[in-house]
Amino acid sequence: MTITRRPLREQIRDEVLTRLVRGDHPVGERINEGELADELGVSRTPLREALAGLAQEGVLELRPNRGFWLLPLTVDEVKETYPIIGALEAFALRQCDIQVLAESVPRLNELAQRMLDVDPLEAGRIDDQWHDELLKSCPNKRLLQLIKAQKTVVHRYEFAYFTSRKRIMRAETEHRLIAKAILERDMDRAAGELVGNWTVDPGVLREVFG
Amino acid sequence: MTITRRPLREQIRDEVLTRLVRGDHPVGERINEGELADELGVSRTPLREALAGLAQEGVLELRPNRGFWLLPLTVDEVKETYPIIGALEAFALRQCDIQVLAESVPRLNELAQRMLDVDPLEAGRIDDQWHDELLKSCPNKRLLQLIKAQKTVVHRYEFAYFTSRKRIMRAETEHRLIAKAILERDMDRAAGELVGNWTVDPGVLREVFG
DNA sequence: ACTTTAAATTCTGAATTCAGAATGTAGAGT
DNA sequence: ACTCTACATTCTGAATTCAGAATTTAAAGT
């Protein structure tokens, strides 16, 4: 038996992030450390470590002497963050092993298909898996780590974002086009499509932000 | 009088980072929290916050129950991080206002010149300023923030890196080429040169790592 | 002398406590 | 009624304390 002894701060991080993503906490509001610590049944020390980490990633803001605040979801944040991820992933894709990529295509298409069959929430998770599978042969591990951190920020949006069936279908289409480009060994096109995959269309932005 | 009341954790962060970059601490070794806290005259709590931040940025590693370790400078880290910064800066450059860029050229060239006149240590600082000036009109603030964080990691290397006069001269040349491309409104070339500026040549790598 | 095991020490992770900043409230003065 | 100030309360930032994990030291056995 492998007894789990994960540091408390990590467990807290996961739980807090889940709550924030789930929308339990009012957006744009202060987080009361004492209250939250009590709820979670832990002390403020590891909680603060977890919150500080999320602040550094850009999910929260830490105002001196005012505490942690859940940053509001803004159009700007979407407009800024998604393209960054697009650029990073395209860059990562170019460092991937083309042979491994080609071998991944069946799995990629399988995942693309599955996105259509599940509920919107699960779709976001599968979308993640798709991108992980795509970039798994990128030797620049630091780059992959960076991409992962950026995605944490946008995960908050996927609730609003992937609830649109249209959006899921668009993602599916794009995923298949990228897979096709890979099979044809056209990495320029694949990278271009990948950037496009991280481009939010204005219509959806209006839909989400009004 | 504006009394300075910067959070202790931030002051500690700066001081610790300076020490690490300066090479005060043996690379690849554990950091003794109690000892360092005593040296700095603070308690372990804010020190840990500072260290945790540096760990998240990738300067330190935090091993559960083993504490913080100063990551060794590795060839891999250079090979992985520099290209990331190159890709991010090139991406940022494309979002800059071409008019503002053109107006920056005199200042950019002045900074490029000054790199030649100062000691290698100061050269690194000026190099930073040059890149800041270049990208100041990029509207994607999150991207700029990300670039800055990545550079923190790399700063440790500049001691070893910029001590090479040859390297400084190469940087100066490249900076001027980028400025020239901007004046000619050839942003493709400018971006290409910028990526090149973040490409470490194998000769220098051998020189630094043996 | 060398290995193994047990005790002692050191150090990290987390809880608790304390100090001071920010906020909220009540009362005095206009 | 409204504003300003003084006081009380709440909350964050930091220090201190405590528990338990990892490491080191010492001793026993081969």
Tab-separated table of C-alpha atoms (C1' of nucleotides) in Angstrom:
chain	number	residue	atom	x	y	z
A	1	MET	CA	0.000	0.000	0.000
A	2	THR	CA	1.270	3.400	-0.946
A	3	ILE	CA	0.252	5.716	1.809
A	4	THR	CA	-0.445	9.159	0.529
A	5	ARG	CA	1.606	11.821	2.168
A	6	ARG	CA	1.220	14.678	-0.234
A	7	PRO	CA	2.088	17.999	1.328
A	8	LEU	CA	-0.930	19.686	2.778
A	9	ARG	CA	-0.304	22.840	0.756
A	10	GLU	CA	-0.733	20.871	-2.475
A	11	GLN	CA	-3.938	19.234	-1.388
A	12	ILE	CA	-5.229	22.629	-0.363
A	13	ARG	CA	-4.190	24.106	-3.675
A	14	ASP	CA	-6.181	21.533	-5.585
A	15	GLU	CA	-9.238	21.909	-3.408
A	16	VAL	CA	-9.162	25.697	-3.499
A	17	LEU	CA	-8.633	25.781	-7.232
A	18	THR	CA	-11.526	23.404	-7.767
A	19	ARG	CA	-13.759	25.640	-5.701
A	20	LEU	CA	-12.675	28.754	-7.527
A	21	VAL	CA	-13.119	27.174	-10.938
A	22	ARG	CA	-16.472	25.793	-9.884
A	23	GLY	CA	-17.514	29.330	-9.114
A	24	ASP	CA	-18.037	28.856	-5.392
A	25	HIS	CA	-16.411	32.163	-4.638
A	26	PRO	CA	-17.741	35.489	-5.892
A	27	VAL	CA	-15.487	36.778	-8.609
A	28	GLY	CA	-13.620	39.998	-7.900
A	29	GLU	CA	-13.993	39.523	-4.176
A	30	ARG	CA	-11.589	39.174	-1.291
A	31	ILE	CA	-10.853	35.746	0.114
A	32	ASN	CA	-11.107	35.550	3.870
A	33	GLU	CA	-8.190	33.395	4.933
A	34	GLY	CA	-9.438	32.574	8.402
A	35	GLU	CA	-12.865	31.608	7.174
A	36	LEU	CA	-11.565	29.457	4.333
A	37	ALA	CA	-8.988	27.814	6.584
A	38	ASP	CA	-11.756	26.853	8.994
A	39	GLU	CA	-13.891	25.478	6.199
A	40	LEU	CA	-11.047	23.329	4.985
A	41	GLY	CA	-10.079	22.339	8.497
A	42	VAL	CA	-6.504	23.513	8.176
A	43	SER	CA	-4.465	26.385	9.522
A	44	ARG	CA	-3.784	29.571	7.646
A	45	THR	CA	-0.111	28.795	7.033
A	46	PRO	CA	-0.389	26.108	4.336
A	47	LEU	CA	-3.488	27.811	2.981
A	48	ARG	CA	-1.519	30.987	2.436
A	49	GLU	CA	1.167	29.014	0.630
A	50	ALA	CA	-1.454	27.585	-1.698
A	51	LEU	CA	-3.042	30.981	-2.296
A	52	ALA	CA	0.328	32.602	-2.919
A	53	GLY	CA	1.016	30.012	-5.593
A	54	LEU	CA	-2.282	30.716	-7.312
A	55	ALA	CA	-1.547	34.424	-7.103
A	56	GLN	CA	1.776	33.935	-8.815
A	57	GLU	CA	0.061	32.012	-11.581
A	58	GLY	CA	-2.361	34.855	-12.078
A	59	VAL	CA	-5.574	33.364	-10.779
A	60	LEU	CA	-5.544	35.519	-7.659
A	61	GLU	CA	-4.167	38.895	-6.811
A	62	LEU	CA	-2.385	39.604	-3.554
A	63	ARG	CA	-2.812	43.189	-2.399
A	64	PRO	CA	-0.504	44.165	0.442
A	65	ASN	CA	-2.390	44.231	3.716
A	66	ARG	CA	-5.625	43.564	1.881
A	67	GLY	CA	-5.241	39.876	1.230
A	68	PHE	CA	-6.030	37.642	-1.710
A	69	TRP	CA	-8.628	38.580	-4.263
A	70	LEU	CA	-10.221	36.388	-6.881
A	71	LEU	CA	-9.528	38.186	-10.101
A	72	PRO	CA	-12.577	38.830	-12.211
A	73	LEU	CA	-12.860	37.045	-15.510
A	74	THR	CA	-12.188	39.724	-18.055
A	75	VAL	CA	-12.263	39.894	-21.797
A	76	ASP	CA	-8.727	41.199	-21.656
A	77	GLU	CA	-7.476	38.173	-19.798
A	78	VAL	CA	-8.938	35.866	-22.419
A	79	LYS	CA	-7.626	38.009	-25.226
A	80	GLU	CA	-4.180	38.024	-23.681
A	81	THR	CA	-3.796	34.528	-22.339
A	82	TYR	CA	-5.205	32.365	-25.100
A	83	PRO	CA	-2.822	33.710	-27.749
A	84	ILE	CA	0.103	33.174	-25.408
A	85	ILE	CA	-0.830	29.540	-25.071
A	86	GLY	CA	-1.252	29.337	-28.820
A	87	ALA	CA	2.202	30.743	-29.437
A	88	LEU	CA	3.778	28.474	-26.827
A	89	GLU	CA	2.079	25.357	-28.124
A	90	ALA	CA	2.968	26.132	-31.712
A	91	PHE	CA	6.545	26.604	-30.612
A	92	ALA	CA	6.432	23.323	-28.720
A	93	LEU	CA	4.915	21.517	-31.676
A	94	ARG	CA	7.880	22.449	-33.833
A	95	GLN	CA	10.179	20.684	-31.420
A	96	CYS	CA	8.178	17.477	-31.436
A	97	ASP	CA	9.318	14.293	-33.054
A	98	ILE	CA	7.424	13.988	-36.308
A	99	GLN	CA	7.453	10.217	-36.133
A	100	VAL	CA	5.913	10.160	-32.662
A	101	LEU	CA	3.409	12.751	-33.813
A	102	ALA	CA	2.299	10.621	-36.703
A	103	GLU	CA	1.875	7.650	-34.412
A	104	SER	CA	-0.284	9.723	-32.101
A	105	VAL	CA	-2.800	10.583	-34.774
A	106	PRO	CA	-5.197	7.694	-34.117
A	107	ARG	CA	-5.304	8.509	-30.419
A	108	LEU	CA	-5.714	12.199	-31.206
A	109	ASN	CA	-8.667	11.548	-33.461
A	110	GLU	CA	-10.188	9.236	-30.911
A	111	LEU	CA	-10.001	11.996	-28.304
A	112	ALA	CA	-11.404	14.513	-30.759
A	113	GLN	CA	-14.352	12.217	-31.315
A	114	ARG	CA	-14.947	11.686	-27.615
A	115	MET	CA	-15.256	15.419	-27.044
A	116	LEU	CA	-18.466	15.317	-29.006
A	117	ASP	CA	-20.003	12.589	-26.901
A	118	VAL	CA	-19.579	13.959	-23.396
A	119	ASP	CA	-20.956	16.844	-21.413
A	120	PRO	CA	-19.325	20.242	-21.833
A	121	LEU	CA	-17.470	20.023	-18.547
A	122	GLU	CA	-15.823	16.747	-19.433
A	123	ALA	CA	-15.079	18.143	-22.876
A	124	GLY	CA	-12.633	20.606	-21.355
A	125	ARG	CA	-10.774	17.789	-19.678
A	126	ILE	CA	-10.538	15.826	-22.906
A	127	ASP	CA	-9.379	18.913	-24.738
A	128	ASP	CA	-6.497	19.059	-22.273
A	129	GLN	CA	-5.676	15.432	-22.893
A	130	TRP	CA	-5.661	16.047	-26.607
A	131	HIS	CA	-3.085	18.795	-26.312
A	132	ASP	CA	-0.994	16.732	-23.901
A	133	GLU	CA	-0.972	13.839	-26.338
A	134	LEU	CA	-0.024	16.162	-29.167
A	135	LEU	CA	2.970	17.657	-27.410
A	136	LYS	CA	4.187	14.643	-25.474
A	137	SER	CA	7.299	14.266	-27.603
A	138	CYS	CA	8.448	17.844	-27.109
A	139	PRO	CA	11.842	17.562	-25.445
A	140	ASN	CA	11.627	21.009	-23.858
A	141	LYS	CA	10.095	19.997	-20.555
A	142	ARG	CA	10.327	23.493	-19.161
A	143	LEU	CA	8.188	24.707	-22.013
A	144	LEU	CA	5.548	22.082	-21.326
A	145	GLN	CA	5.542	23.072	-17.688
A	146	LEU	CA	5.044	26.696	-18.637
A	147	ILE	CA	2.152	25.826	-20.912
A	148	LYS	CA	0.545	23.855	-18.129
A	149	ALA	CA	0.775	26.793	-15.735
A	150	GLN	CA	-0.831	29.106	-18.263
A	151	LYS	CA	-3.673	26.704	-18.763
A	152	THR	CA	-4.489	26.821	-15.079
A	153	VAL	CA	-5.487	30.409	-15.559
A	154	VAL	CA	-7.818	29.746	-18.441
A	155	HIS	CA	-9.447	26.716	-16.911
A	156	ARG	CA	-11.692	29.099	-15.059
A	157	TYR	CA	-13.114	30.160	-18.365
A	158	GLU	CA	-13.894	26.787	-19.722
A	159	PHE	CA	-17.078	26.552	-17.769
A	160	ALA	CA	-18.420	29.511	-19.619
A	161	TYR	CA	-16.581	28.680	-22.778
A	162	PHE	CA	-17.140	25.019	-23.409
A	163	THR	CA	-20.774	25.157	-22.476
A	164	SER	CA	-21.239	26.310	-26.011
A	165	ARG	CA	-21.803	23.235	-28.133
A	166	LYS	CA	-20.771	25.221	-31.155
A	167	ARG	CA	-17.381	25.860	-29.555
A	168	ILE	CA	-16.858	22.173	-28.877
A	169	MET	CA	-17.643	21.338	-32.446
A	170	ARG	CA	-15.238	23.957	-33.694
A	171	ALA	CA	-12.511	22.534	-31.475
A	172	GLU	CA	-13.213	19.059	-32.789
A	173	THR	CA	-12.925	20.238	-36.381
A	174	GLU	CA	-9.662	22.029	-35.699
A	175	HIS	CA	-8.218	19.049	-33.896
A	176	ARG	CA	-8.906	16.876	-36.917
A	177	LEU	CA	-7.350	19.400	-39.271
A	178	ILE	CA	-4.180	19.471	-37.176
A	179	ALA	CA	-4.033	15.685	-37.175
A	180	LYS	CA	-4.463	15.692	-40.927
A	181	ALA	CA	-1.658	18.203	-41.410
A	182	ILE	CA	0.606	16.021	-39.281
A	183	LEU	CA	-0.088	12.973	-41.388
A	184	GLU	CA	0.824	14.989	-44.445
A	185	ARG	CA	4.002	16.109	-42.708
A	186	ASP	CA	3.000	19.738	-43.160
A	187	MET	CA	4.166	21.159	-39.846
A	188	ASP	CA	3.714	24.762	-40.896
A	189	ARG	CA	0.051	24.157	-41.470
A	190	ALA	CA	-0.265	22.139	-38.271
A	191	ALA	CA	1.308	24.915	-36.237
A	192	GLY	CA	-0.878	27.495	-37.921
A	193	GLU	CA	-4.011	25.524	-37.155
A	194	LEU	CA	-2.877	25.122	-33.568
A	195	VAL	CA	-2.585	28.866	-33.168
A	196	GLY	CA	-6.035	29.136	-34.680
A	197	ASN	CA	-7.310	26.636	-32.151
A	198	TRP	CA	-6.339	29.073	-29.412
A	199	THR	CA	-7.959	32.011	-31.112
A	200	VAL	CA	-11.202	32.965	-29.478
A	201	ASP	CA	-13.761	34.194	-31.877
A	202	PRO	CA	-15.389	37.515	-31.064
A	203	GLY	CA	-18.835	36.005	-31.219
A	204	VAL	CA	-18.116	33.679	-28.332
A	205	LEU	CA	-16.529	36.529	-26.395
A	206	ARG	CA	-19.703	38.550	-26.710
A	207	GLU	CA	-21.733	35.516	-25.752
A	208	VAL	CA	-19.733	34.988	-22.595
A	209	PHE	CA	-19.154	38.570	-21.523
A	210	GLY	CA	-22.229	40.185	-22.966
B	1	MET	CA	8.115	61.709	2.899
B	2	THR	CA	6.973	58.433	1.468
B	3	ILE	CA	7.661	55.802	4.032
B	4	THR	CA	8.461	52.516	2.463
B	5	ARG	CA	6.375	49.668	3.677
B	6	ARG	CA	7.094	46.955	1.182
B	7	PRO	CA	6.068	43.540	2.418
B	8	LEU	CA	8.884	41.746	4.119
B	9	ARG	CA	8.521	38.742	1.823
B	10	GLU	CA	9.320	40.910	-1.183
B	11	GLN	CA	12.367	42.454	0.371
B	12	ILE	CA	13.529	38.996	1.333
B	13	ARG	CA	12.898	37.742	-2.169
B	14	ASP	CA	15.117	40.412	-3.649
B	15	GLU	CA	17.880	39.901	-1.141
B	16	VAL	CA	17.841	36.125	-1.491
B	17	LEU	CA	17.761	36.271	-5.273
B	18	THR	CA	20.693	38.665	-5.285
B	19	ARG	CA	22.659	36.299	-3.106
B	20	LEU	CA	21.821	33.309	-5.244
B	21	VAL	CA	22.686	35.102	-8.468
B	22	ARG	CA	25.882	36.402	-6.931
B	23	GLY	CA	26.840	32.817	-6.261
B	24	ASP	CA	26.888	33.052	-2.474
B	25	HIS	CA	25.194	29.720	-2.136
B	26	PRO	CA	26.668	26.474	-3.430
B	27	VAL	CA	24.759	25.379	-6.474
B	28	GLY	CA	22.858	22.125	-6.221
B	29	GLU	CA	22.755	22.362	-2.454
B	30	ARG	CA	20.019	22.531	0.105
B	31	ILE	CA	19.092	25.872	1.640
B	32	ASN	CA	18.902	25.845	5.394
B	33	GLU	CA	15.852	27.921	6.241
B	34	GLY	CA	16.673	28.507	9.880
B	35	GLU	CA	20.217	29.539	9.147
B	36	LEU	CA	19.274	31.880	6.317
B	37	ALA	CA	16.441	33.368	8.339
B	38	ASP	CA	18.870	34.159	11.133
B	39	GLU	CA	21.343	35.699	8.712
B	40	LEU	CA	18.648	37.941	7.307
B	41	GLY	CA	17.261	38.708	10.726
B	42	VAL	CA	13.749	37.553	9.894
B	43	SER	CA	11.571	34.620	10.781
B	44	ARG	CA	11.130	31.557	8.637
B	45	THR	CA	7.571	32.390	7.634
B	46	PRO	CA	8.164	35.249	5.181
B	47	LEU	CA	11.405	33.624	4.104
B	48	ARG	CA	9.521	30.500	3.104
B	49	GLU	CA	7.084	32.594	1.108
B	50	ALA	CA	9.955	34.162	-0.771
B	51	LEU	CA	11.618	30.815	-1.388
B	52	ALA	CA	8.351	29.248	-2.522
B	53	GLY	CA	8.005	32.003	-5.100
B	54	LEU	CA	11.476	31.392	-6.442
B	55	ALA	CA	10.743	27.691	-6.556
B	56	GLN	CA	7.656	28.294	-8.641
B	57	GLU	CA	9.695	30.389	-11.037
B	58	GLY	CA	12.151	27.559	-11.406
B	59	VAL	CA	15.187	28.955	-9.628
B	60	LEU	CA	14.781	26.617	-6.700
B	61	GLU	CA	13.316	23.195	-6.242
B	62	LEU	CA	11.163	22.288	-3.278
B	63	ARG	CA	11.459	18.635	-2.326
B	64	PRO	CA	8.811	17.479	0.137
B	65	ASN	CA	10.263	17.190	3.600
B	66	ARG	CA	13.697	17.946	2.200
B	67	GLY	CA	13.417	21.680	1.798
B	68	PHE	CA	14.533	24.108	-0.887
B	69	TRP	CA	17.460	23.327	-3.164
B	70	LEU	CA	19.332	25.666	-5.412
B	71	LEU	CA	19.058	24.077	-8.809
B	72	PRO	CA	22.346	23.534	-10.564
B	73	LEU	CA	23.037	25.519	-13.676
B	74	THR	CA	22.672	23.031	-16.457
B	75	VAL	CA	23.210	23.106	-20.168
B	76	ASP	CA	19.694	21.793	-20.560
B	77	GLU	CA	18.218	24.691	-18.683
B	78	VAL	CA	19.953	27.161	-20.945
B	79	LYS	CA	19.016	25.210	-24.031
B	80	GLU	CA	15.398	25.105	-22.911
B	81	THR	CA	14.845	28.522	-21.391
B	82	TYR	CA	16.586	30.846	-23.820
B	83	PRO	CA	14.550	29.686	-26.824
B	84	ILE	CA	11.356	30.080	-24.821
B	85	ILE	CA	12.218	33.684	-24.125
B	86	GLY	CA	13.093	34.136	-27.772
B	87	ALA	CA	9.749	32.781	-28.898
B	88	LEU	CA	7.854	34.869	-26.355
B	89	GLU	CA	9.691	38.076	-27.227
B	90	ALA	CA	9.250	37.540	-30.941
B	91	PHE	CA	5.566	36.999	-30.330
B	92	ALA	CA	5.429	40.145	-28.214
B	93	LEU	CA	7.277	42.144	-30.827
B	94	ARG	CA	4.609	41.366	-33.397
B	95	GLN	CA	2.014	42.968	-31.158
B	96	CYS	CA	3.984	46.154	-30.723
B	97	ASP	CA	3.033	49.458	-32.246
B	98	ILE	CA	5.315	49.976	-35.214
B	99	GLN	CA	5.256	53.729	-34.773
B	100	VAL	CA	6.363	53.549	-31.159
B	101	LEU	CA	8.997	51.032	-32.156
B	102	ALA	CA	10.448	53.353	-34.745
B	103	GLU	CA	10.571	56.155	-32.226
B	104	SER	CA	12.437	53.924	-29.803
B	105	VAL	CA	15.260	53.230	-32.195
B	106	PRO	CA	17.547	56.067	-31.041
B	107	ARG	CA	17.202	55.017	-27.437
B	108	LEU	CA	17.723	51.378	-28.406
B	109	ASN	CA	20.921	52.180	-30.225
B	110	GLU	CA	22.122	54.294	-27.359
B	111	LEU	CA	21.611	51.370	-24.986
B	112	ALA	CA	23.322	49.020	-27.404
B	113	GLN	CA	26.314	51.343	-27.429
B	114	ARG	CA	26.438	51.618	-23.665
B	115	MET	CA	26.677	47.844	-23.310
B	116	LEU	CA	30.115	48.071	-24.842
B	117	ASP	CA	31.359	50.659	-22.394
B	118	VAL	CA	30.480	49.074	-19.071
B	119	ASP	CA	31.664	46.069	-17.135
B	120	PRO	CA	30.119	42.695	-18.002
B	121	LEU	CA	27.904	42.677	-14.956
B	122	GLU	CA	26.321	45.992	-15.803
B	123	ALA	CA	25.998	44.857	-19.403
B	124	GLY	CA	23.411	42.303	-18.365
B	125	ARG	CA	21.330	45.009	-16.741
B	126	ILE	CA	21.493	47.182	-19.830
B	127	ASP	CA	20.590	44.231	-22.007
B	128	ASP	CA	17.432	43.921	-19.926
B	129	GLN	CA	16.657	47.591	-20.401
B	130	TRP	CA	17.135	47.227	-24.132
B	131	HIS	CA	14.554	44.464	-24.330
B	132	ASP	CA	12.168	46.377	-22.071
B	133	GLU	CA	12.423	49.419	-24.280
B	134	LEU	CA	11.843	47.302	-27.365
B	135	LEU	CA	8.669	45.695	-26.099
B	136	LYS	CA	7.204	48.575	-24.134
B	137	SER	CA	4.371	49.120	-26.585
B	138	CYS	CA	3.209	45.517	-26.497
B	139	PRO	CA	-0.384	45.702	-25.247
B	140	ASN	CA	-0.337	42.158	-23.884
B	141	LYS	CA	0.762	42.930	-20.346
B	142	ARG	CA	0.406	39.362	-19.228
B	143	LEU	CA	2.866	38.327	-21.884
B	144	LEU	CA	5.387	40.895	-20.696
B	145	GLN	CA	4.956	39.652	-17.159
B	146	LEU	CA	5.583	36.108	-18.286
B	147	ILE	CA	8.731	37.114	-20.113
B	148	LYS	CA	9.985	38.881	-17.039
B	149	ALA	CA	9.475	35.810	-14.898
B	150	GLN	CA	11.374	33.661	-17.362
B	151	LYS	CA	14.254	36.074	-17.336
B	152	THR	CA	14.620	35.730	-13.602
B	153	VAL	CA	15.673	32.153	-14.150
B	154	VAL	CA	18.187	33.137	-16.761
B	155	HIS	CA	19.748	35.942	-14.784
B	156	ARG	CA	21.784	33.433	-12.866
B	157	TYR	CA	23.586	32.595	-16.041
B	158	GLU	CA	24.536	36.048	-17.050
B	159	PHE	CA	27.468	36.116	-14.723
B	160	ALA	CA	29.025	33.280	-16.584
B	161	TYR	CA	27.577	34.337	-19.870
B	162	PHE	CA	28.195	38.028	-20.195
B	163	THR	CA	31.687	37.830	-18.822
B	164	SER	CA	32.587	36.886	-22.332
B	165	ARG	CA	33.401	40.120	-24.155
B	166	LYS	CA	32.726	38.337	-27.398
B	167	ARG	CA	29.195	37.619	-26.281
B	168	ILE	CA	28.563	41.255	-25.414
B	169	MET	CA	29.769	42.334	-28.810
B	170	ARG	CA	27.564	39.799	-30.500
B	171	ALA	CA	24.564	41.078	-28.538
B	172	GLU	CA	25.405	44.625	-29.519
B	173	THR	CA	25.561	43.700	-33.194
B	174	GLU	CA	22.259	41.869	-33.034
B	175	HIS	CA	20.577	44.724	-31.229
B	176	ARG	CA	21.622	47.090	-33.977
B	177	LEU	CA	20.392	44.728	-36.663
B	178	ILE	CA	16.996	44.524	-34.998
B	179	ALA	CA	16.810	48.311	-34.759
B	180	LYS	CA	17.697	48.558	-38.424
B	181	ALA	CA	15.000	46.089	-39.424
B	182	ILE	CA	12.478	48.108	-37.439
B	183	LEU	CA	13.409	51.317	-39.243
B	184	GLU	CA	12.892	49.494	-42.513
B	185	ARG	CA	9.535	48.275	-41.264
B	186	ASP	CA	10.594	44.689	-41.839
B	187	MET	CA	9.046	43.058	-38.804
B	188	ASP	CA	9.630	39.524	-40.034
B	189	ARG	CA	13.333	40.155	-40.095
B	190	ALA	CA	13.250	41.954	-36.763
B	191	ALA	CA	11.439	39.050	-35.135
B	192	GLY	CA	13.846	36.594	-36.718
B	193	GLU	CA	16.841	38.497	-35.427
B	194	LEU	CA	15.274	38.665	-31.997
B	195	VAL	CA	14.948	34.890	-31.891
B	196	GLY	CA	18.557	34.727	-32.984
B	197	ASN	CA	19.510	37.038	-30.141
B	198	TRP	CA	18.209	34.416	-27.729
B	199	THR	CA	20.040	31.611	-29.410
B	200	VAL	CA	23.075	30.549	-27.471
B	201	ASP	CA	25.889	29.456	-29.628
B	202	PRO	CA	27.429	26.066	-28.825
B	203	GLY	CA	30.877	27.581	-28.466
B	204	VAL	CA	29.786	29.718	-25.542
B	205	LEU	CA	27.990	26.763	-23.990
B	206	ARG	CA	31.181	24.750	-24.050
B	207	GLU	CA	33.053	27.705	-22.670
B	208	VAL	CA	30.696	28.064	-19.732
B	209	PHE	CA	30.026	24.434	-18.953
B	210	GLY	CA	33.260	22.913	-20.083
C	1	DA	C1'	37.292	-3.163	10.329
C	2	DC	C1'	32.641	-3.198	8.554
C	3	DT	C1'	27.732	-3.378	8.644
C	4	DT	C1'	23.390	-2.834	10.940
C	5	DT	C1'	20.398	-0.804	14.126
C	6	DA	C1'	18.850	2.430	17.541
C	7	DA	C1'	19.083	6.856	19.715
C	8	DA	C1'	19.865	11.770	19.250
C	9	DT	C1'	19.813	15.708	16.562
C	10	DT	C1'	18.470	18.666	12.962
C	11	DC	C1'	15.321	20.368	9.915
C	12	DT	C1'	10.927	21.002	7.458
C	13	DG	C1'	5.751	21.409	7.575
C	14	DA	C1'	2.092	23.099	9.932
C	15	DA	C1'	-0.401	25.257	13.889
C	16	DT	C1'	-0.666	28.847	16.957
C	17	DT	C1'	0.132	33.320	18.679
C	18	DC	C1'	1.106	38.092	18.363
C	19	DA	C1'	1.482	42.883	16.196
C	20	DG	C1'	-0.128	46.137	13.464
C	21	DA	C1'	-2.883	47.681	9.267
C	22	DA	C1'	-7.432	48.376	7.422
C	23	DT	C1'	-12.169	48.657	8.048
C	24	DG	C1'	-16.355	49.541	10.394
C	25	DT	C1'	-19.109	51.953	14.003
C	26	DA	C1'	-20.611	55.240	17.321
C	27	DG	C1'	-20.610	59.640	19.102
C	28	DA	C1'	-19.390	64.586	19.121
C	29	DG	C1'	-19.619	68.692	16.799
C	30	DT	C1'	-21.406	71.578	13.190
D	1	DA	C1'	-28.911	65.468	8.751
D	2	DC	C1'	-24.069	65.384	7.750
D	3	DT	C1'	-19.135	65.167	8.593
D	4	DC	C1'	-15.256	64.221	11.222
D	5	DT	C1'	-12.876	61.838	14.698
D	6	DA	C1'	-11.987	58.325	18.160
D	7	DC	C1'	-12.598	53.813	19.331
D	8	DA	C1'	-13.578	48.892	18.539
D	9	DT	C1'	-13.315	45.100	15.545
D	10	DT	C1'	-11.572	42.310	11.927
D	11	DC	C1'	-8.122	40.715	9.164
D	12	DT	C1'	-3.448	40.198	7.211
D	13	DG	C1'	1.642	39.742	7.932
D	14	DA	C1'	5.032	37.882	10.584
D	15	DA	C1'	7.036	35.496	14.705
D	16	DT	C1'	6.924	31.706	17.521
D	17	DT	C1'	5.909	27.140	18.830
D	18	DC	C1'	5.023	22.379	18.082
D	19	DA	C1'	4.967	17.721	15.583
D	20	DG	C1'	6.950	14.666	12.892
D	21	DA	C1'	10.234	13.393	8.948
D	22	DA	C1'	15.015	12.928	7.589
D	23	DT	C1'	19.631	12.752	8.715
D	24	DT	C1'	23.454	12.014	11.591
D	25	DT	C1'	25.814	9.888	15.325
D	26	DA	C1'	26.820	6.195	18.267
D	27	DA	C1'	26.745	1.632	19.674
D	28	DA	C1'	26.300	-3.274	19.093
D	29	DG	C1'	27.070	-7.321	16.560
D	30	DT	C1'	29.436	-9.859	13.002
